[in-house]
Amino acid sequence: MTRGWSVLLGSLASVACSPVPADPGAHDPGLVLLAQREQPTPGPHLAELRVHEAGGERLLYVANSNDVFAVYALGEGGLELLVDRVDGGDWGRCTTMAIHEGSANLYCGNDEVPWVRRYSLADPRAPQLQVEEPPTPMFAGLGTRDIEVVGDHLYFARSDFGLAWAAIGVDGSLGPEQTAGIVGNVRLLAGAGDRLWALTADRGLLMLGLDPQTGAPVELDQLALAGPALDLGLDEGSERAIVALGSQGAAIVGWDGSTLELEGRMLPPGVVSAADLEGDAAAVVTLTGAYLYDLREDALQRVTDRPGGGWLDDEPPIAGFVSAGGWDRSERSGSMNFARFSAGELLISDWTFIERLGVNLDGYPLGIDIQRAAYHGAAEAEVAFGVRNPGSLPQRLEVLSVGGERLDAFTLGPFETRAVTLDAARFEVAVPELLPVQVYDGGELVADVATVVLRRPTDAEWPVLEKGAPAPGDRFPMITVGRGPEGAIEPVTIPAAGLPQRVVFFGSDCVAMWAEVEDLIWRLRVGDLAGTGAFLESFDNLAPIRTARWQLDGLPWGFSSPEELPPEIVALNPWELPYDQAFNLEELPGAAYHPTDYELDADGRVIAVEREYRGTHPLFAASLSDGAGD
């Protein structure tokens, strides 16, 4: 949907640029930009990554939601596309993958349907669809959050339906699925020899022993953890795992042979959606940027001018940082959903991008986290956007116009967050404008990023109650959605009266939104929103299957699909498709097609509009109390 506003991000010839390498004399980056490729299929939604080595070649398989998966070759420092979309049969949705090396088969599962698709890797560069492995009747109607191969068995994390497994034949075919007597809403799995680590949404982390013949699991220990269950990474060279816990950060957990023990925590400012370990390197990846932590015991002695401590006093040193989105500053959209180490490198799926990063534990966190876009009403005298220094080095920032005029310059101190405020009069109304921000380490240019500013037309030119897109200071137009299973759908109005809240629009099949939605669900359940609330507005009806899967019972949610709503509810709204026609600010770069989130005060007025989510560490200017730090 296009509102007719002019879209002018400047001449791309003058705006676009390549990633800026660190020049000699500057500190070396800890995360080194090697290669970034945008997945060429229409509307990619990239999810899990799997690396497969065959014939002396490293191959990368990338799950791509409704477009099955893609194949890339990890040649010398690059990402070579081999297959943009493998054959998916009648419907090839793929959000999780596992590989059985013995039979050279790859399995694809997804959150929507209970069966998996099996692909032969006889030619690993061109996987061939073999068969859809049907579920047993007891699994009809259920999807799979994660799958994992351990030995000759395939394990299924089925959320509120727990854990299941099936034997793998010599040709890769699956035997009957069996259920495990493991209590819990099982989300993520990681295999280790004769054991299986299992991350749950309600019981924390489980260690399971596996029968070497039957594959049957038995619970050995449990460790409660605070936060949503978003990812589980395993250091194959040790008895350690790392858990991504959304706005609660990441936790490293060790296994001593009988007990799971918490060994450390890291809390970067964002929503940790993915995490992995490789030796002394920890990747803690948020939706808006990736952090590299140096776990070496002598890290402070090795890099003496990089202090220890971080966003927590007892954190290990932060050795690297890369922000989400395109490395060309004109391509700001992105959402880091999955990451894994491979052969000393870090691989990330970033909504539409695949990224390959070198790892240098003696490096530094260069570059900044920046609010992607700032949306303001025409009556506001100033526009503002947030910037954050991810680490311990002071960095100098220069804010420029597209034409190169310097609008502001300042030094951002270690771990500092601040709002950059500019005179609104210099920005045209209804014209998105790119603001380049150049980042210097000493005198060396180390990053070239940008934000986008958009001022909404005046009320007379843009009546919000007719056209939507309320800006800060506007009242949020009341809409009515539905809640409940088919045949028992009740109307629910947004916003709730008298409650500050965040209104979140999403579609349940969008993997780029899962981390935000699950983080907000966890925060709502434990009362972590500090006197405010949230309303989760899904396009599709979540009842009854997803309400149980996501533990939504008793929480504020609704749906707006006109095909599923009773017509009398649809008729209550000025828009048939509220998000698409009224609330989606597609003119501004975002984490994905969603989100466009609205922060409201208790009177239902908009405080801020965000196209990204940072959990307990927001970066929009109104959230920064004095404009100079968290």
XYZ file of C-alpha atoms in Angstrom:
630
model
C 0.000 0.000 0.000
C 1.388 3.397 -1.002
C -0.056 6.503 0.596
C 1.087 8.858 -2.133
C 3.790 10.422 0.015
C 6.920 11.164 -1.970
C 9.733 8.735 -1.269
C 13.056 10.488 -1.666
C 16.042 8.914 0.016
C 18.450 10.969 -2.022
C 20.234 9.968 -5.162
C 21.378 6.402 -4.653
C 24.492 7.248 -6.603
C 25.472 9.690 -3.878
C 24.108 7.668 -0.970
C 25.095 4.063 -1.603
C 28.475 2.925 -0.393
C 30.403 -0.219 0.327
C 31.212 -1.319 3.883
C 34.019 0.779 5.318
C 37.028 -1.293 6.418
C 39.147 -0.251 9.363
C 42.153 1.692 8.078
C 45.700 1.053 9.331
C 46.155 2.779 12.648
C 42.576 2.271 13.843
C 41.635 -0.469 16.260
C 40.953 -3.770 14.531
C 37.320 -4.904 14.477
C 36.461 -8.087 16.327
C 33.795 -8.971 13.772
C 35.229 -8.575 10.286
C 32.891 -8.013 7.333
C 33.644 -10.767 4.802
C 30.534 -11.192 2.673
C 26.844 -10.301 2.638
C 24.304 -11.573 0.120
C 20.641 -10.717 -0.193
C 18.561 -13.827 -0.812
C 17.165 -13.355 -4.365
C 13.778 -15.064 -3.933
C 10.757 -12.720 -3.594
C 10.049 -11.687 -0.005
C 12.651 -13.844 1.770
C 12.203 -14.635 5.467
C 15.458 -16.361 6.406
C 15.649 -18.588 9.453
C 17.934 -21.461 10.469
C 21.377 -22.115 8.964
C 23.170 -25.445 8.540
C 26.745 -25.978 7.338
C 27.610 -29.218 5.538
C 31.101 -30.269 4.490
C 31.394 -32.558 1.479
C 34.183 -33.217 -1.000
C 36.437 -30.643 0.619
C 33.803 -27.929 0.210
C 31.767 -26.097 2.834
C 28.135 -25.581 1.897
C 25.557 -23.436 3.660
C 21.868 -24.357 3.686
C 19.561 -21.468 4.611
C 15.931 -22.086 5.623
C 13.685 -19.552 3.864
C 10.182 -20.061 5.279
C 7.683 -20.453 2.416
C 10.486 -20.724 -0.152
C 11.992 -23.904 1.332
C 15.771 -23.410 1.576
C 18.664 -22.049 -0.455
C 22.177 -23.400 -1.012
C 25.369 -21.325 -0.872
C 29.025 -22.287 -1.221
C 31.384 -20.925 1.430
C 34.357 -20.360 -0.833
C 37.329 -18.172 -0.015
C 35.744 -15.330 1.950
C 32.549 -15.279 -0.105
C 28.954 -16.480 -0.440
C 28.275 -18.107 -3.808
C 24.619 -18.788 -4.559
C 24.151 -22.311 -5.934
C 20.380 -22.855 -5.590
C 17.990 -20.040 -4.731
C 15.057 -22.366 -3.961
C 15.061 -26.150 -3.837
C 11.979 -28.112 -4.855
C 9.448 -27.922 -2.049
C 6.700 -30.153 -3.388
C 3.164 -28.854 -3.013
C 4.100 -26.461 -0.203
C 7.702 -26.160 0.835
C 7.714 -24.169 4.062
C 10.975 -24.710 5.955
C 11.952 -23.017 9.217
C 14.186 -25.667 10.803
C 16.677 -28.162 9.362
C 18.798 -31.117 10.431
C 21.344 -33.278 8.576
C 21.990 -37.012 8.977
C 25.555 -37.480 7.791
C 25.363 -41.282 7.675
C 22.665 -41.386 4.994
C 23.495 -37.978 3.468
C 19.967 -36.672 4.003
C 18.678 -33.272 5.060
C 15.334 -32.890 6.848
C 13.163 -29.756 6.686
C 10.479 -29.042 9.265
C 8.277 -26.053 9.965
C 5.914 -24.508 12.464
C 2.761 -25.061 10.393
C 2.547 -28.774 9.536
C 3.599 -31.915 11.423
C 5.563 -33.733 8.750
C 9.101 -33.170 7.508
C 10.514 -33.214 3.992
C 13.584 -35.312 3.292
C 16.248 -34.303 0.790
C 19.087 -36.405 -0.567
C 22.524 -34.799 -0.348
C 24.078 -37.269 -2.788
C 24.861 -34.104 -4.731
C 25.198 -31.668 -1.825
C 25.220 -28.686 -4.195
C 21.764 -29.619 -5.506
C 19.639 -31.345 -2.820
C 16.830 -33.479 -4.225
C 13.412 -33.875 -2.602
C 12.842 -37.524 -1.708
C 9.611 -37.765 0.229
C 7.317 -36.081 2.698
C 7.639 -38.106 5.863
C 4.088 -38.340 7.270
C 3.407 -38.050 10.979
C 1.664 -40.642 13.038
C -2.032 -39.818 13.622
C -1.357 -38.513 17.124
C 0.664 -35.631 15.675
C -1.923 -34.479 13.146
C -2.292 -30.702 13.067
C 0.900 -29.905 14.937
C 3.953 -28.050 13.715
C 7.590 -28.425 14.699
C 9.663 -25.635 16.247
C 13.032 -27.391 15.959
C 14.506 -30.684 14.768
C 17.856 -32.258 15.622
C 19.723 -35.389 14.546
C 21.570 -37.309 17.254
C 23.162 -40.535 16.078
C 20.567 -42.362 14.013
C 17.509 -40.636 15.463
C 15.641 -37.453 14.555
C 14.189 -35.468 17.473
C 11.256 -33.052 17.214
C 10.644 -30.072 19.526
C 6.848 -29.705 19.373
C 6.295 -26.817 21.792
C 3.351 -27.563 24.113
C 3.185 -31.141 22.773
C 6.651 -31.835 24.097
C 9.367 -33.982 22.572
C 9.119 -36.756 19.992
C 11.616 -38.810 18.021
C 11.932 -41.282 15.166
C 14.614 -43.727 14.087
C 16.512 -42.954 10.867
C 16.981 -45.836 8.432
C 20.127 -46.490 6.399
C 18.539 -44.665 3.449
C 17.405 -41.753 5.621
C 13.760 -42.810 5.865
C 12.054 -42.286 9.204
C 10.465 -44.891 11.401
C 7.305 -44.287 13.446
C 7.360 -41.196 15.623
C 7.383 -41.840 19.342
C 6.575 -39.573 22.234
C 8.839 -38.943 25.169
C 7.555 -38.664 28.708
C 9.287 -35.310 29.073
C 7.188 -32.555 30.618
C 7.574 -29.108 29.080
C 6.892 -26.732 26.212
C 9.939 -27.807 24.198
C 11.350 -25.193 21.800
C 15.020 -25.875 20.927
C 17.317 -28.914 20.787
C 21.074 -29.550 20.601
C 22.634 -33.007 20.517
C 25.873 -34.034 22.222
C 26.911 -37.688 21.929
C 24.491 -39.739 23.979
C 22.738 -36.667 25.390
C 20.282 -34.036 24.217
C 20.059 -30.480 25.514
C 16.444 -29.259 25.382
C 15.369 -25.645 25.948
C 11.779 -25.180 27.061
C 9.501 -22.165 27.413
C 8.255 -23.183 30.850
C 10.919 -25.303 32.591
C 14.188 -23.747 31.471
C 17.005 -25.966 30.197
C 16.856 -29.758 30.387
C 19.621 -32.321 30.029
C 18.351 -35.598 28.587
C 20.151 -38.902 28.406
C 19.500 -40.980 25.264
C 19.237 -44.747 25.001
C 21.898 -45.730 22.421
C 19.624 -48.337 20.827
C 16.107 -46.929 20.941
C 16.914 -43.223 21.236
C 14.469 -42.889 24.115
C 15.242 -39.835 26.287
C 15.300 -39.684 30.061
C 15.578 -36.456 32.048
C 18.869 -36.080 33.923
C 18.660 -32.500 35.202
C 16.807 -29.202 34.904
C 17.982 -25.590 35.242
C 15.421 -22.799 35.538
C 16.199 -19.722 33.431
C 14.529 -16.298 33.211
C 13.505 -15.208 29.738
C 11.887 -16.545 26.574
C 13.409 -19.641 24.959
C 14.761 -18.238 21.681
C 17.944 -20.164 20.818
C 20.291 -22.870 22.040
C 23.892 -23.061 20.851
C 26.361 -25.790 21.776
C 30.147 -25.686 21.964
C 30.971 -29.069 20.478
C 34.459 -28.970 21.979
C 33.266 -28.713 25.587
C 30.365 -29.443 27.903
C 28.860 -25.978 27.552
C 25.811 -24.456 25.921
C 24.636 -20.883 25.460
C 20.989 -19.893 25.647
C 19.349 -16.859 23.998
C 16.800 -15.357 26.390
C 15.485 -12.292 24.581
C 15.575 -9.097 26.627
C 17.037 -11.146 29.493
C 20.254 -11.599 27.532
C 22.210 -14.825 27.143
C 23.338 -17.456 29.628
C 26.261 -19.888 29.432
C 25.479 -23.223 31.074
C 27.925 -26.017 31.850
C 27.424 -29.752 32.409
C 29.668 -31.522 34.930
C 28.366 -35.014 34.257
C 25.455 -34.826 36.664
C 24.368 -31.199 37.046
C 23.611 -28.196 34.868
C 25.277 -25.069 36.249
C 24.974 -21.418 35.258
C 28.482 -20.222 34.372
C 27.885 -16.695 33.149
C 25.478 -14.122 31.767
C 25.697 -11.437 29.115
C 23.138 -8.676 28.738
C 23.733 -6.544 25.649
C 21.160 -3.798 25.010
C 18.663 -5.583 22.812
C 16.639 -8.750 22.375
C 18.984 -11.731 22.149
C 17.517 -13.864 19.381
C 20.488 -16.167 18.678
C 23.647 -17.309 20.442
C 26.525 -19.701 19.885
C 29.858 -20.779 21.362
C 33.123 -21.789 19.731
C 36.082 -22.191 22.067
C 36.664 -18.858 23.795
C 34.304 -16.949 21.492
C 30.664 -16.264 22.332
C 28.300 -14.782 19.759
C 25.377 -13.008 21.418
C 23.156 -11.832 18.591
C 20.294 -9.411 19.116
C 17.582 -8.506 16.624
C 19.417 -5.248 15.937
C 23.084 -6.242 16.143
C 25.623 -8.991 16.866
C 28.037 -8.880 19.814
C 31.250 -10.914 20.101
C 32.426 -11.697 23.641
C 35.965 -12.766 24.567
C 35.784 -15.608 27.111
C 39.540 -16.137 27.504
C 40.650 -16.104 31.130
C 43.509 -13.740 30.281
C 41.484 -11.537 27.934
C 42.241 -8.378 29.929
C 45.977 -9.068 29.796
C 45.903 -9.859 26.075
C 44.064 -6.665 25.119
C 45.046 -4.206 27.808
C 43.267 -1.137 26.424
C 39.914 -2.932 26.103
C 38.389 -2.926 29.588
C 36.453 -5.806 31.041
C 32.866 -5.524 32.073
C 30.165 -4.393 29.749
C 26.475 -3.899 30.064
C 26.815 -6.036 33.198
C 29.750 -5.356 35.535
C 30.860 -8.985 35.539
C 30.534 -9.561 31.794
C 33.520 -10.693 29.758
C 34.945 -8.076 27.378
C 33.026 -7.228 24.214
C 35.405 -7.823 21.302
C 33.202 -7.013 18.324
C 29.925 -5.600 17.061
C 28.041 -5.476 13.747
C 24.630 -3.841 13.363
C 21.740 -5.602 11.637
C 20.694 -4.801 8.100
C 22.432 -4.122 4.820
C 26.067 -3.077 4.870
C 25.224 -0.422 2.304
C 23.842 2.434 4.395
C 20.885 2.898 2.041
C 19.694 -0.638 2.936
C 18.739 -0.307 6.589
C 16.152 -3.091 6.946
C 17.165 -6.263 8.747
C 16.487 -8.536 11.703
C 19.109 -10.976 12.961
C 17.242 -14.217 13.618
C 19.831 -17.009 13.632
C 23.610 -17.349 13.954
C 26.212 -20.101 14.122
C 29.979 -20.332 14.258
C 31.646 -22.399 11.550
C 35.391 -22.914 11.122
C 36.273 -19.781 13.061
C 33.711 -17.579 11.313
C 30.256 -16.342 12.281
C 27.307 -16.880 9.925
C 24.071 -14.917 10.427
C 20.629 -14.895 8.814
C 19.431 -11.286 8.856
C 15.832 -11.328 7.489
C 16.668 -11.018 3.775
C 20.468 -11.138 4.120
C 23.033 -13.871 4.787
C 26.208 -12.582 6.434
C 29.680 -14.060 6.809
C 31.924 -12.508 9.444
C 35.511 -13.137 10.443
C 36.205 -13.479 14.174
C 39.108 -11.739 15.945
C 39.068 -12.058 19.725
C 41.822 -9.443 19.982
C 39.527 -6.952 18.270
C 37.216 -4.161 19.363
C 33.503 -3.316 19.056
C 33.535 -0.699 16.307
C 30.483 1.025 14.867
C 27.234 1.931 16.594
C 23.674 0.813 17.122
C 21.320 3.384 15.627
C 17.565 3.888 15.518
C 16.660 2.942 11.939
C 13.969 5.545 11.476
C 12.372 8.490 13.273
C 8.723 9.398 12.658
C 7.383 12.792 13.738
C 4.281 14.930 13.423
C 4.449 18.089 11.336
C 3.824 20.271 14.394
C 6.881 19.029 16.291
C 9.717 21.562 16.444
C 12.460 18.947 16.594
C 13.205 15.530 15.192
C 15.362 13.084 17.108
C 16.865 9.620 16.861
C 18.844 7.445 19.247
C 22.434 6.199 18.935
C 24.298 3.759 21.158
C 27.962 2.858 21.576
C 28.039 -0.955 21.927
C 31.385 -1.148 23.704
C 34.300 0.363 25.550
C 35.914 2.604 22.908
C 34.858 6.235 22.590
C 33.808 6.917 19.006
C 33.252 10.188 17.185
C 30.034 10.613 15.195
C 29.279 13.030 12.376
C 25.655 13.434 11.286
C 25.389 14.532 7.665
C 22.786 15.506 5.140
C 22.593 13.537 1.901
C 24.441 16.410 0.267
C 27.288 16.170 2.774
C 26.460 19.095 5.084
C 27.535 18.403 8.659
C 24.480 18.704 10.904
C 26.017 17.555 14.187
C 29.231 16.064 15.547
C 30.072 14.660 18.967
C 31.935 11.896 20.783
C 29.905 8.951 22.011
C 31.541 7.629 25.166
C 31.971 3.980 26.184
C 28.578 2.247 26.466
C 26.838 5.609 26.034
C 23.340 6.079 24.627
C 22.119 9.474 23.503
C 19.408 11.181 21.487
C 20.476 13.277 18.503
C 18.129 16.256 18.148
C 17.808 18.387 15.009
C 15.643 21.314 13.932
C 12.550 19.875 12.252
C 12.273 22.832 9.888
C 15.169 21.593 7.748
C 13.218 18.425 6.862
C 10.473 18.443 4.261
C 7.056 17.167 5.269
C 5.968 13.787 3.848
C 9.402 13.109 2.333
C 11.520 10.375 3.950
C 15.085 11.677 4.201
C 18.202 9.611 4.727
C 20.655 10.956 7.321
C 24.126 9.419 6.980
C 26.065 8.989 10.226
C 29.811 8.446 9.933
C 31.636 6.812 12.835
C 35.316 7.460 13.580
C 37.766 5.597 15.795
C 40.350 8.284 16.425
C 40.813 9.818 12.997
C 39.820 6.725 11.054
C 36.412 6.150 9.497
C 35.220 2.741 10.735
C 31.492 2.683 9.961
C 29.071 4.499 7.668
C 25.449 4.027 8.745
C 22.227 6.011 8.493
C 18.778 6.694 9.836
C 15.672 7.891 7.992
C 13.512 10.810 9.157
C 9.865 11.201 8.123
C 7.517 14.027 9.138
C 3.804 13.334 8.783
C 1.652 15.993 7.083
C -0.522 18.277 9.200
C -3.859 17.107 10.579
C -5.691 19.114 7.926
C -3.781 17.402 5.138
C -3.686 14.007 6.804
C -6.722 13.222 8.999
C -5.497 10.311 11.080
C -8.972 8.908 11.688
C -9.330 8.419 7.948
C -5.793 7.635 6.832
C -4.087 6.167 9.877
C -0.327 6.405 10.497
C -0.637 8.390 13.744
C 2.521 10.268 14.727
C 3.751 11.163 18.234
C 1.131 13.344 19.898
C -1.762 11.910 17.870
C -4.457 9.759 19.372
C -4.268 6.185 18.206
C -7.424 5.468 16.138
C -9.573 2.912 17.909
C -9.961 -0.365 16.032
C -11.823 -3.561 16.839
C -10.296 -6.995 16.421
C -11.412 -10.477 17.390
C -10.269 -13.029 19.931
C -11.245 -16.647 20.418
C -11.679 -19.839 18.408
C -13.927 -20.043 15.371
C -17.568 -19.907 16.434
C -16.755 -18.106 19.693
C -14.936 -14.971 18.510
C -15.434 -11.915 20.712
C -14.727 -8.276 19.769
C -11.770 -6.562 21.441
C -10.951 -2.859 21.092
C -7.478 -1.365 20.757
C -6.125 0.519 22.620
C -7.136 -0.531 26.104
C -8.412 2.426 28.121
C -6.227 4.006 30.791
C -3.125 1.864 30.228
C 0.197 2.841 28.664
C 0.914 0.117 26.155
C 2.778 -1.040 23.071
C 0.588 -2.142 20.153
C 2.370 -4.768 18.063
C 1.133 -5.873 14.640
C 2.434 -9.180 13.265
C 1.667 -12.357 11.358
C 2.265 -15.635 13.168
C 4.116 -17.159 10.202
C 6.734 -14.368 10.089
C 9.921 -15.765 11.628
C 11.345 -12.236 11.870
C 8.636 -11.433 14.466
C 8.877 -14.536 16.631
C 11.598 -13.198 18.929
C 9.725 -9.954 19.620
C 6.379 -11.661 20.172
C 7.803 -14.355 22.450
C 9.813 -11.794 24.404
C 6.727 -9.645 24.988
C 4.691 -12.706 25.966
C 7.304 -13.609 28.571
C 7.471 -10.029 29.858
C 3.674 -9.828 30.097
C 3.479 -13.107 31.990
C 6.083 -12.141 34.607
C 5.026 -8.485 34.957
C 8.232 -7.083 33.458
C 6.645 -4.126 31.633
C 6.834 -1.758 34.635
C 3.281 -0.434 34.751
C 2.733 -0.582 31.019
C 1.196 -3.232 28.810
C 1.320 -4.631 25.317
C -1.297 -5.739 22.844
C -0.349 -8.418 20.312
C -2.379 -7.893 17.142
C -1.922 -10.868 14.831
C -3.286 -10.880 11.307
C -4.356 -14.524 11.648
C -6.358 -16.138 14.435
C -4.042 -17.705 17.011
C -6.749 -19.768 18.737
C -6.657 -22.486 19.714
C -3.345 -24.036 18.580
C -0.982 -21.075 18.808
C -2.443 -19.711 22.019
C -1.325 -22.915 23.733
C 1.968 -23.094 21.844
C 2.873 -19.511 22.767
C 1.287 -19.562 26.260
C -1.089 -16.716 25.390
C -3.949 -17.662 27.684
C -5.042 -14.638 29.702
C -2.852 -12.196 27.766
C -4.042 -9.292 25.569
C -4.126 -10.375 21.939
C -6.457 -10.264 18.963
C -6.572 -10.821 15.217
C -7.788 -8.824 12.235
C -8.006 -11.142 9.215
C -11.297 -10.236 7.461
C -11.533 -13.806 6.198
C -11.650 -15.155 9.760
C -13.519 -12.380 11.578
C -17.311 -12.251 11.736
C -18.511 -9.582 9.263
C -20.086 -7.533 12.038
C -16.620 -7.016 13.581
C -15.019 -6.194 10.234
C -17.710 -3.548 9.701
C -16.700 -1.708 12.898
C -13.380 -0.555 11.405
C -12.673 2.141 8.811
C -10.101 -0.199 7.262
C -10.625 -3.794 6.204
C -6.905 -4.506 6.673
C -5.836 -2.258 9.570
C -2.099 -2.909 9.423
C -1.692 -2.825 5.654
C -3.984 0.136 5.080
C -3.418 2.285 8.160
C -0.559 1.406 10.489
C 2.307 -0.005 8.435
C 4.925 2.679 7.826
C 6.451 0.950 4.834
C 8.113 4.225 3.842
C 10.590 3.654 6.663
C 13.164 0.865 6.992
C 12.323 -1.732 9.586
C 13.269 -5.077 11.012
C 10.969 -6.714 8.446
C 7.565 -6.040 6.849
C 6.524 -6.045 10.458
C 7.029 -4.486 12.933
C 5.484 -1.061 13.055
C 4.947 -0.809 16.800
C 3.101 2.021 18.521
C 4.065 3.131 22.042
C 1.025 4.774 23.647
C 0.458 6.690 26.872
C -2.486 6.093 29.216
C -4.655 8.489 27.177
C -4.060 6.540 23.982
C -1.722 9.125 22.475
C 1.303 8.001 20.503
C 4.651 8.466 22.242
C 6.757 6.858 19.525
C 6.516 4.621 16.490
C 9.190 1.946 16.184
C 10.131 -0.200 13.208
C 12.316 -2.371 15.440
C 12.201 -3.824 18.940
C 14.951 -3.672 21.571
C 13.033 -4.980 24.564
C 14.166 -3.380 27.816
C 16.674 -1.146 25.996
C 14.622 1.054 23.625
C 16.487 3.543 21.480
C 13.774 5.975 20.384
C 14.423 9.471 21.675
C 11.401 9.728 23.989
C 12.672 6.709 25.937
C 16.018 8.390 26.727
C 15.404 10.404 29.868
C 18.020 13.090 29.411
C 19.321 12.422 25.935
C 22.620 11.115 27.240
C 22.538 7.489 28.159
C 20.660 4.546 29.610
